[in-house]
XYZ file of C-alpha atoms in Angstrom:
689
model
C 0.000 0.000 0.000
C 1.460 3.315 -1.068
C 0.181 6.704 0.061
C 0.571 9.921 -1.910
C 1.359 12.659 0.559
C -0.685 15.862 0.438
C 0.698 18.839 -1.422
C 0.531 22.595 -0.907
C -0.665 22.393 2.699
C 0.868 25.752 3.460
C -1.004 27.248 0.529
C -4.297 26.117 2.035
C -3.557 27.831 5.309
C -2.767 31.026 3.460
C -5.772 30.878 1.150
C -8.290 30.021 3.859
C -6.955 32.406 6.494
C -9.824 34.844 6.049
C -12.559 32.194 6.033
C -14.919 31.597 8.899
C -13.681 29.306 11.639
C -15.749 26.135 12.058
C -18.576 26.030 14.549
C -19.641 23.271 16.901
C -20.314 19.694 15.829
C -23.181 19.463 13.391
C -22.348 22.820 11.780
C -25.386 24.128 9.845
C -25.412 22.947 6.243
C -26.277 26.356 4.826
C -24.971 28.741 7.475
C -24.428 32.196 5.993
C -21.994 34.381 7.918
C -19.985 37.237 6.421
C -20.669 36.001 2.907
C -19.937 32.299 3.577
C -22.524 29.493 3.299
C -21.590 25.846 3.687
C -22.597 22.444 2.303
C -21.147 20.094 4.899
C -22.557 16.669 4.018
C -23.204 14.791 0.795
C -26.927 15.670 0.891
C -26.412 19.160 2.410
C -27.581 17.846 5.795
C -28.080 14.523 7.538
C -31.804 14.644 6.736
C -31.044 14.220 3.039
C -32.624 17.484 1.890
C -30.154 18.672 -0.782
C -31.552 22.110 0.130
C -29.947 25.516 0.575
C -31.738 28.778 1.448
C -29.380 30.776 -0.788
C -31.162 33.005 -3.287
C -28.516 35.153 -4.952
C -29.057 32.836 -7.927
C -32.804 33.017 -8.475
C -35.526 32.623 -11.132
C -34.784 36.058 -12.524
C -31.078 35.575 -13.204
C -30.368 31.840 -13.474
C -30.073 32.158 -17.251
C -27.145 34.555 -16.775
C -24.896 32.026 -15.019
C -21.361 31.613 -16.315
C -18.640 29.087 -15.589
C -16.596 30.747 -12.844
C -14.028 27.967 -12.606
C -13.591 24.332 -13.584
C -11.497 21.508 -12.196
C -10.513 18.585 -14.402
C -9.878 15.290 -12.572
C -7.673 13.570 -15.179
C -4.552 13.845 -13.034
C -6.197 12.065 -10.077
C -5.270 8.555 -11.136
C -3.500 6.512 -13.747
C -6.000 7.426 -16.478
C -8.971 9.777 -16.963
C -12.303 8.853 -15.371
C -15.550 8.942 -17.356
C -17.964 8.295 -14.481
C -17.590 11.208 -12.063
C -20.438 10.901 -9.541
C -19.022 12.761 -6.550
C -20.889 15.644 -4.892
C -18.397 18.064 -3.280
C -18.585 19.600 0.187
C -18.080 23.309 0.881
C -16.751 24.312 4.299
C -15.828 27.922 4.993
C -14.670 28.723 1.489
C -12.915 25.417 0.769
C -14.260 22.672 -1.516
C -13.540 19.033 -0.611
C -14.264 16.200 -3.006
C -13.190 12.829 -4.321
C -12.235 12.396 -7.956
C -10.373 10.315 -10.486
C -9.671 6.642 -10.958
C -7.595 6.548 -7.748
C -10.472 8.056 -5.709
C -8.195 10.854 -4.605
C -9.336 13.515 -2.142
C -8.673 17.132 -3.053
C -9.192 20.476 -1.387
C -9.905 23.408 -3.711
C -10.213 27.139 -3.269
C -13.965 27.714 -3.421
C -13.600 31.033 -5.247
C -11.058 29.991 -7.881
C -10.914 26.181 -8.032
C -7.194 26.233 -7.249
C -5.817 22.937 -5.922
C -4.827 23.318 -2.280
C -3.937 19.751 -1.335
C -4.361 16.208 -2.594
C -4.388 12.798 -0.913
C -4.615 9.367 -2.553
C -3.814 5.783 -1.729
C -2.257 3.171 -4.038
C -3.898 -0.145 -3.129
C -2.641 -2.377 -5.918
C -4.513 -5.655 -6.392
C -7.022 -4.758 -3.695
C -8.143 -1.746 -5.724
C -8.169 -3.697 -8.991
C -10.381 -6.392 -7.437
C -12.767 -3.946 -5.765
C -16.474 -4.184 -6.664
C -16.782 -0.406 -6.390
C -14.032 1.434 -8.235
C -13.432 4.970 -9.498
C -14.083 8.198 -7.576
C -17.185 7.167 -5.659
C -19.928 9.522 -4.553
C -18.137 11.724 -2.037
C -16.777 12.225 1.461
C -17.698 13.592 4.889
C -16.672 16.404 7.204
C -16.439 16.498 11.005
C -15.380 19.109 13.549
C -15.495 19.514 17.304
C -14.749 23.220 17.068
C -11.002 22.642 17.194
C -10.141 19.589 15.101
C -11.453 19.383 11.541
C -11.493 16.093 9.676
C -12.335 14.796 6.204
C -13.434 11.142 6.156
C -13.835 8.862 3.157
C -13.678 5.213 2.084
C -11.036 4.138 -0.414
C -11.659 1.892 -3.412
C -10.175 -1.000 -1.424
C -12.623 -0.484 1.494
C -10.447 1.398 3.953
C -11.758 4.285 6.057
C -9.391 7.263 6.139
C -9.438 10.333 8.395
C -7.581 13.386 7.056
C -6.786 16.733 8.633
C -9.051 19.140 6.732
C -6.404 21.864 6.797
C -3.400 19.867 5.592
C -4.721 16.653 4.023
C -2.478 14.565 6.272
C -3.837 11.386 7.932
C -4.877 11.788 11.566
C -2.334 9.825 13.660
C -4.882 9.325 16.457
C -7.385 7.571 14.177
C -7.059 3.844 13.555
C -3.548 2.967 12.427
C -1.883 6.097 11.105
C -5.244 7.512 10.105
C -6.594 4.367 8.408
C -9.030 1.548 9.331
C -9.188 -1.665 7.312
C -12.938 -2.178 6.884
C -12.460 -5.752 5.684
C -11.471 -6.750 9.215
C -13.460 -6.794 12.463
C -16.531 -7.471 10.307
C -18.297 -10.386 12.053
C -17.514 -12.571 9.039
C -14.409 -13.967 7.393
C -13.679 -12.518 3.963
C -10.710 -14.801 3.350
C -8.165 -13.052 1.158
C -8.392 -9.337 1.959
C -7.421 -8.365 -1.578
C -10.199 -10.341 -3.260
C -12.876 -10.538 -0.528
C -15.883 -8.931 -2.206
C -17.032 -5.750 -0.515
C -16.597 -2.030 -1.043
C -18.624 1.149 -0.923
C -18.928 4.285 -3.017
C -21.256 6.362 -0.826
C -20.004 8.943 1.645
C -19.845 8.030 5.343
C -22.631 9.436 7.526
C -21.134 11.403 10.431
C -23.268 12.446 13.393
C -21.662 13.699 16.573
C -18.769 11.334 17.176
C -20.291 8.459 15.176
C -19.334 7.412 11.637
C -21.697 4.983 9.867
C -20.397 2.877 6.971
C -22.449 0.670 4.644
C -21.409 -1.929 2.081
C -21.794 -2.499 -1.658
C -21.037 -5.329 -4.063
C -20.549 -5.919 -7.762
C -23.072 -4.480 -10.157
C -24.510 -7.191 -12.340
C -26.825 -10.116 -12.730
C -24.507 -13.072 -12.181
C -22.713 -13.378 -8.832
C -20.370 -16.338 -8.520
C -22.140 -17.564 -5.405
C -25.340 -16.975 -3.457
C -23.189 -17.216 -0.308
C -21.627 -13.839 -0.978
C -20.339 -11.361 1.597
C -23.075 -10.044 3.891
C -23.580 -6.278 3.796
C -23.420 -5.505 7.517
C -23.549 -1.849 8.588
C -21.034 -0.605 11.151
C -20.369 2.495 13.226
C -16.996 3.804 14.354
C -15.777 6.470 16.752
C -14.759 9.517 14.725
C -11.815 10.338 16.987
C -10.222 6.919 17.444
C -11.697 4.701 14.731
C -12.825 2.131 17.293
C -15.817 0.054 16.176
C -18.937 1.042 18.144
C -21.579 -1.341 16.774
C -22.593 -3.607 13.902
C -26.089 -4.097 12.511
C -26.554 -7.482 10.864
C -28.624 -6.797 7.749
C -28.796 -10.594 7.357
C -29.740 -11.703 10.871
C -27.610 -14.244 12.705
C -29.218 -17.247 14.361
C -31.179 -16.108 17.413
C -31.573 -12.537 16.151
C -34.840 -10.911 15.116
C -35.694 -11.749 11.504
C -33.618 -14.933 11.228
C -36.800 -17.004 10.980
C -37.814 -15.133 7.800
C -35.019 -16.996 6.002
C -36.488 -20.475 5.751
C -34.297 -23.576 6.011
C -31.629 -21.548 7.854
C -30.851 -19.862 4.518
C -29.605 -16.704 6.269
C -26.424 -18.673 6.938
C -25.609 -19.182 3.255
C -26.734 -16.003 1.480
C -25.210 -12.557 1.231
C -25.367 -8.999 -0.120
C -28.280 -7.143 1.631
C -26.033 -4.129 2.070
C -26.663 -0.397 2.417
C -24.934 1.141 -0.584
C -26.891 4.386 -0.684
C -26.548 7.271 1.761
C -27.552 6.878 5.428
C -29.758 9.626 6.905
C -29.825 10.586 10.597
C -32.324 12.247 12.935
C -30.021 13.594 15.635
C -32.926 14.659 17.874
C -34.466 11.175 17.873
C -31.056 9.521 17.917
C -31.948 7.319 14.932
C -30.094 6.378 11.763
C -32.146 5.267 8.756
C -30.795 2.413 6.642
C -32.214 1.757 3.173
C -31.206 -1.897 2.733
C -30.755 -3.483 -0.696
C -31.801 -6.949 -1.895
C -30.099 -10.238 -1.000
C -28.162 -12.405 -3.440
C -29.174 -12.788 -6.219
C -31.032 -10.132 -8.159
C -33.527 -12.254 -10.116
C -33.505 -15.710 -8.539
C -34.027 -16.323 -4.824
C -34.608 -20.069 -4.652
C -31.617 -20.483 -2.351
C -33.220 -18.128 0.194
C -36.903 -19.088 0.634
C -38.941 -16.718 2.785
C -39.446 -12.942 3.022
C -35.729 -12.397 3.853
C -35.479 -9.591 6.426
C -33.859 -7.098 6.293
C -33.655 -7.264 2.524
C -35.412 -4.354 0.799
C -36.309 -2.803 4.141
C -36.133 0.631 5.660
C -34.606 0.125 9.107
C -34.282 2.699 11.892
C -31.455 1.871 14.299
C -30.288 3.519 17.511
C -27.456 5.896 16.655
C -25.435 4.944 19.752
C -25.988 1.184 19.875
C -27.096 0.061 16.409
C -30.135 -1.694 17.879
C -33.176 -1.939 15.635
C -35.940 0.451 16.681
C -38.319 -0.284 13.793
C -38.341 -1.581 10.259
C -40.668 -1.846 7.288
C -40.014 -4.334 4.493
C -40.935 -2.701 1.198
C -40.573 -5.886 -0.884
C -40.930 -9.438 0.402
C -38.428 -11.896 -1.114
C -37.078 -9.556 -3.764
C -36.472 -11.061 -7.266
C -36.636 -7.922 -9.454
C -33.446 -5.964 -8.672
C -35.615 -3.237 -7.157
C -33.145 -2.661 -4.351
C -33.453 0.434 -2.183
C -31.347 2.992 -4.002
C -32.179 6.369 -2.462
C -31.266 8.147 0.742
C -34.216 8.431 3.165
C -35.653 11.968 3.306
C -36.414 13.197 6.844
C -39.143 15.812 6.596
C -41.232 17.877 9.008
C -44.680 18.277 7.434
C -48.303 18.919 8.361
C -50.719 16.036 7.764
C -54.433 16.499 8.486
C -53.655 19.704 10.350
C -51.096 18.077 12.667
C -47.304 18.448 12.551
C -45.626 15.158 11.673
C -41.986 14.073 11.586
C -41.838 11.681 8.647
C -39.334 9.773 6.563
C -39.933 9.399 2.836
C -38.213 6.954 0.514
C -38.265 7.281 -3.296
C -37.878 3.996 -5.175
C -37.167 2.292 -8.464
C -40.810 1.203 -8.432
C -41.980 4.827 -8.604
C -43.568 4.474 -5.163
C -42.832 7.162 -2.570
C -43.111 5.456 0.824
C -43.873 7.700 3.830
C -43.569 6.685 7.512
C -43.635 8.301 10.933
C -39.916 8.441 11.560
C -40.172 7.792 15.306
C -42.465 4.762 15.125
C -42.269 3.458 11.556
C -46.038 3.541 11.140
C -47.130 4.390 7.568
C -48.545 7.903 7.350
C -51.054 6.653 4.769
C -52.159 3.020 4.439
C -49.747 0.646 2.746
C -51.836 -2.364 1.788
C -50.567 -5.897 1.343
C -51.715 -6.468 -2.236
C -51.960 -9.777 -4.053
C -49.395 -10.146 -6.864
C -48.807 -12.775 -9.528
C -46.815 -15.887 -8.681
C -44.375 -17.297 -11.196
C -43.414 -20.836 -12.165
C -39.620 -20.693 -12.171
C -38.366 -24.067 -10.855
C -37.087 -23.871 -7.280
C -38.245 -20.289 -6.682
C -40.140 -19.138 -3.583
C -42.819 -16.477 -4.078
C -44.538 -14.022 -1.778
C -48.257 -13.883 -2.528
C -48.512 -10.174 -1.588
C -46.438 -6.995 -1.732
C -46.927 -3.689 0.164
C -48.437 -1.032 -2.139
C -48.759 2.579 -0.855
C -52.171 4.233 -1.151
C -50.568 7.708 -1.219
C -48.787 9.464 -2.815
C -49.723 8.151 -6.274
C -47.108 6.416 -8.404
C -44.813 9.103 -9.849
C -43.015 7.033 -12.515
C -43.688 4.268 -15.021
C -44.581 1.255 -12.906
C -44.048 -1.849 -15.017
C -44.424 -2.127 -18.806
C -47.850 -2.949 -20.233
C -49.543 -2.567 -23.615
C -50.765 0.917 -22.678
C -47.129 2.013 -22.269
C -46.054 1.118 -25.824
C -45.150 3.684 -28.466
C -48.151 4.920 -30.454
C -46.992 7.954 -32.448
C -48.622 6.268 -35.461
C -50.870 3.182 -35.818
C -48.076 1.431 -37.719
C -45.633 2.007 -34.862
C -48.127 0.658 -32.345
C -48.626 -2.430 -34.539
C -44.861 -2.998 -34.728
C -44.575 -2.581 -30.956
C -47.240 -5.231 -30.387
C -45.530 -7.607 -32.818
C -42.174 -7.110 -31.102
C -43.544 -7.598 -27.599
C -45.433 -10.762 -28.550
C -42.158 -12.585 -27.897
C -42.033 -11.232 -24.353
C -44.128 -11.033 -21.201
C -45.539 -7.616 -20.271
C -47.033 -6.686 -16.941
C -47.124 -4.419 -13.876
C -44.251 -3.813 -11.495
C -44.160 -7.166 -9.675
C -44.602 -9.405 -12.729
C -42.325 -12.354 -11.870
C -39.289 -13.316 -13.986
C -39.571 -16.317 -16.327
C -37.268 -18.974 -17.713
C -36.237 -17.788 -21.174
C -37.544 -19.841 -24.112
C -37.559 -19.317 -27.904
C -41.263 -18.506 -27.566
C -40.884 -15.997 -24.713
C -37.448 -14.482 -24.310
C -38.181 -12.798 -21.002
C -40.118 -10.071 -19.201
C -39.883 -6.505 -20.497
C -39.547 -4.333 -17.432
C -38.084 -1.225 -15.895
C -36.959 -3.023 -12.756
C -33.245 -2.455 -12.306
C -32.996 0.852 -14.129
C -36.336 2.636 -13.810
C -37.825 5.049 -11.327
C -35.423 6.774 -8.949
C -31.886 5.486 -8.595
C -28.866 6.388 -6.473
C -29.099 10.211 -6.777
C -32.350 9.939 -4.801
C -34.593 12.924 -4.163
C -34.463 16.274 -2.407
C -36.954 18.294 -0.390
C -37.843 21.803 0.638
C -38.085 22.075 4.457
C -40.106 25.288 4.097
C -42.975 23.664 2.190
C -42.648 19.924 2.812
C -42.409 19.199 -0.916
C -40.052 16.521 -2.219
C -38.526 16.747 -5.701
C -37.695 13.454 -7.371
C -36.244 12.612 -10.778
C -37.373 9.314 -12.345
C -36.480 7.482 -15.533
C -39.510 6.428 -17.561
C -37.775 4.723 -20.485
C -34.976 2.790 -18.784
C -36.321 -0.608 -19.803
C -34.762 -3.987 -20.493
C -35.772 -7.620 -20.838
C -35.012 -10.302 -18.272
C -35.080 -14.052 -18.703
C -33.451 -16.849 -16.680
C -31.320 -19.831 -17.739
C -29.056 -22.358 -15.984
C -25.456 -21.137 -15.928
C -22.651 -23.142 -17.525
C -20.409 -25.148 -15.220
C -18.083 -22.983 -13.164
C -19.860 -19.672 -13.760
C -22.055 -19.567 -10.655
C -23.563 -21.869 -8.016
C -26.928 -20.134 -8.455
C -29.275 -22.506 -10.335
C -30.734 -19.845 -12.649
C -29.113 -16.635 -13.848
C -29.949 -13.983 -16.433
C -29.780 -15.307 -19.982
C -31.519 -15.535 -23.356
C -32.731 -18.802 -24.877
C -30.449 -20.059 -27.644
C -27.508 -17.924 -26.600
C -24.606 -18.695 -24.288
C -24.884 -17.437 -20.728
C -21.983 -15.174 -19.827
C -21.018 -13.096 -16.816
C -23.142 -9.989 -17.337
C -22.003 -6.732 -15.785
C -24.763 -4.242 -15.144
C -27.161 -2.738 -15.176
C -26.849 -3.086 -11.388
C -27.798 0.371 -10.199
C -28.990 1.411 -13.628
C -28.204 1.560 -17.309
C -29.287 3.455 -20.363
C -32.788 3.380 -21.732
C -33.942 0.630 -24.049
C -30.874 -1.485 -23.392
C -30.447 -3.655 -26.504
C -30.748 -7.393 -26.076
C -27.410 -9.194 -26.463
C -26.605 -10.326 -29.976
C -26.879 -13.986 -30.858
C -23.718 -16.040 -30.580
C -22.005 -16.918 -33.880
C -23.217 -20.259 -35.133
C -25.947 -20.494 -32.505
C -28.668 -20.767 -35.129
C -30.691 -18.209 -33.181
C -31.236 -14.701 -34.413
C -31.758 -13.602 -30.840
C -34.355 -11.198 -29.484
C -34.850 -7.876 -31.253
C -33.762 -4.570 -29.839
C -36.451 -2.973 -27.695
C -37.151 -0.203 -30.177
C -39.523 0.577 -33.033
C -38.056 2.167 -36.174
C -35.179 3.400 -34.039
C -37.399 5.033 -31.422
C -37.873 3.882 -27.811
C -40.392 1.081 -27.371
C -42.300 3.020 -24.717
C -44.085 6.364 -24.835
C -42.580 9.549 -23.473
C -41.901 11.092 -21.079
C -38.535 9.387 -20.906
C -37.503 11.229 -17.740
C -39.403 13.417 -15.293
C -39.040 15.541 -12.181
C -42.026 15.305 -9.833
C -42.927 17.642 -6.979
C -44.519 15.455 -4.293
C -46.432 17.332 -1.593
C -45.748 15.235 1.505
C -48.287 17.211 3.545
C -51.190 15.632 1.671
C -49.704 12.825 -0.425
C -50.314 14.403 -3.829
C -48.193 15.191 -6.860
C -48.109 18.971 -7.088
C -46.520 19.050 -10.536
C -44.495 16.907 -12.908
C -42.335 17.990 -15.857
C -40.396 16.180 -18.553
C -36.758 16.861 -17.688
C -34.206 17.185 -20.455
C -34.196 18.136 -24.119
C -35.760 15.627 -26.506
C -32.857 13.405 -27.686
C -31.544 14.195 -31.160
C -32.455 10.790 -32.590
C -36.066 11.342 -31.517
C -36.438 15.020 -32.425
C -34.872 14.500 -35.884
C -36.697 11.254 -36.693
C -38.594 11.517 -40.016
C -41.889 10.419 -38.436
C -41.577 12.997 -35.657
C -40.709 15.737 -38.135
C -43.687 14.747 -40.281
C -45.878 15.125 -37.202
C -44.599 18.679 -36.770
C -42.665 17.692 -33.647
C -43.783 16.533 -30.216
C -43.646 18.074 -26.737
C -40.334 17.766 -24.911
C -39.812 14.118 -23.978
C -37.225 14.421 -21.250
C -34.224 12.101 -21.165
C -33.773 8.546 -19.984
C -30.990 8.169 -17.447
C -30.527 7.075 -13.859
C -27.904 9.686 -12.880
C -29.919 12.856 -12.296
C -29.983 14.376 -8.822
C -31.808 17.585 -7.924
C -30.783 20.644 -5.922
C -33.359 22.845 -4.139
C -32.753 26.474 -3.195
C -34.937 29.307 -1.918
C -36.750 29.579 -5.226
C -35.407 26.900 -7.571
C -35.162 23.225 -8.389
C -31.934 22.691 -10.339
C -30.911 19.649 -12.387
C -28.739 19.032 -15.439
C -29.100 16.769 -18.441
C -27.322 13.444 -18.841
C -27.458 13.173 -22.630
C -25.699 15.196 -25.310
C -27.932 17.064 -27.758
C -27.390 19.684 -30.444
C -29.833 22.432 -31.353
C -29.800 25.351 -33.772
C -28.874 27.850 -31.067
C -26.036 25.982 -29.395
C -23.342 23.352 -30.047
C -23.448 19.740 -28.922
C -23.624 19.573 -25.134
C -26.138 19.525 -22.313
C -28.152 22.038 -20.325
C -28.305 22.823 -16.634
C -31.970 23.661 -16.044
C -33.827 25.499 -13.287
C -37.526 25.232 -12.457
C -39.761 27.360 -10.274
C -40.176 25.079 -7.286
C -43.819 26.069 -6.785
C -45.068 25.617 -10.342
C -42.507 23.508 -12.215
C -42.158 26.180 -14.911
C -38.665 26.277 -16.389
C -37.159 29.674 -15.563
C -33.685 29.331 -17.036
C -31.101 27.053 -18.590
C -27.360 27.371 -19.155
C -25.024 25.378 -21.377
C -22.731 22.630 -20.081
C -19.998 21.295 -22.400
C -20.549 17.838 -20.890
C -23.384 16.018 -19.135
C -24.326 15.907 -15.454
C -23.131 12.648 -13.892
C -23.367 13.472 -10.180
C -25.692 15.663 -8.134
C -25.294 19.469 -8.034
C -24.676 21.462 -4.858
C -24.409 25.140 -3.942
C -22.468 27.324 -1.508
C -21.362 30.914 -0.966
C -17.898 32.368 -0.472
C -16.900 36.050 -0.355
C -20.569 36.934 -0.774
C -20.863 35.081 -4.111
C -23.089 32.041 -4.669
C -21.791 29.136 -6.737
C -23.389 25.965 -8.087
C -21.061 23.024 -8.751
C -22.069 20.289 -11.191
C -20.032 17.078 -11.607
C -19.852 16.245 -15.328
C -18.580 13.347 -17.446
C -19.716 10.911 -20.094
C -19.171 10.042 -23.727
C -15.662 11.195 -24.619
C -15.688 13.799 -21.827
C -13.709 12.839 -18.726
C -14.619 13.920 -15.216
C -14.778 17.629 -14.500
C -16.362 19.864 -11.867
C -18.020 22.982 -13.299
C -18.617 25.872 -10.893
C -21.262 28.346 -12.080
C -21.840 31.853 -10.737
C -23.372 35.133 -11.840
C -21.102 37.444 -13.829
C -18.883 39.660 -11.724
C -19.542 43.376 -11.830
C -16.996 45.099 -14.039
């Protein structure tokens, strides 16, 4: 293991000398003092709001924004990165973020983007074997009023504590500032280089407690159902000592073990928390959005409901003990794992103030609970769902379906969802889908046959993915992006010898089963079916498109304003310019054009300010009035009307944030994609000349 020492520490001390000194623990996310406003956690605050009260950038001037500075991440690793998903922090005029293929940590001057210090770790084989590579989603900040620390998890699953002023590891934390998270884990990972576990989310830091989740490989075909278990742990922020562990797969004798029939909890894994953890410091509760167990589409090796898979769990911040839980999906076999950070909101329901927790989902359901008790705010009914006939599978006869708010995204793929710009296109869509199974959200997977290749669905990629939602604490309205055209087809086949010990894995009849990577947490819309193998004698399933257009109707991507006071959708807009291949299609041109479709992607996060909802595009387009690129758009948060848009040379690939330094408000957008490597763009209003 080789460590790159920080650079230019003295420069940081000089540059930041005039900035505000840090306050007490839990410094306000958007504190504005002498022209400085902070963004001190990944989601702006531990409640997950992604909100700032700043209003220097407002509906009247958003269109005037210019790029104030930009920071390219190519030097932060052995090669450029094309998947920059990190959201920076802003603390008293200094920007902290991860970036690059080495997952380096950098400190930047918030007014100029100048590099102040850099830290990175060379982890060799351990990094190369990691299930979660590249720059990750971000880092965390802690202070006690004297010490200031930056905490993050390396690619190789080590927790590092750095001095925020110098970038040097804290000698009092762990071993020379580092904790090996693959040890002291209540399970044996074997070889520490290859033991499968990592994480890309930022640690949650509350008081003196750091909470760390776990993530695994994206993809359909794990080598074994007995994979690493995704336990959640807490550590002391000063010393690195482990404080508690929550077993997301219960051990024998623990609550929930009996929901894994035939003692199957002993021989199944995953069930991690790979999204952000939210914390209610007043209630002393941490909220864990737990993913699905191994494997994504076949659960025959784990009969039963499988707690705490696909559950929202509230645990005691000091002890890790379960206070309440709600399982959103029983015995998950759709890759609809919990992907979003819980949103902790104070609202008014039926005239009474309520402290609630809301959870957006891939299903397009927005689940709402009392965050102290876990009781649903509106009824969530156990609803009968279809059972499948996959050999060896175990099925739950019901699934919990919320009564309110209404579904905010495409919820399954049925005939009514198919493209119908013209009667001929609708006819072609019906012919294409005759070789598949269509149905609502919990339509069960099938064994792939030449007659029925699989189920067309928006399971893994649809709805709301890892960027999650945001909310306005002033109004109790949540803002959630969802993909409406991120569809794929899923069928099951036995794996070839040596590929996996899972009896059925994702595959297409007549074609060889291979180790499939992705979509995991999401992929592009209308993912093409794999091509037939040479000499297989099978033409393979067709691409899920009609005359080059998406199989399903627009909108392809939306932002919804969900009023959590009354469980209604206040407004919904198609987000993103209509893709070039749609707008310029001969049929669309002959129709005289269509309303904006929005864009299909899973990488859009929203930012909320005093008057705006801000989100960028994730696809390149070209129009008559601008070159090829993407737009950063702003909407009036009360009405959904677009009030401004500015050009980005690349596409948004992480969630935007905002801060103020020297009396000037900035918005930073992480960008990458296509042939554009990772770059942070900082926008601000033009300076007075």
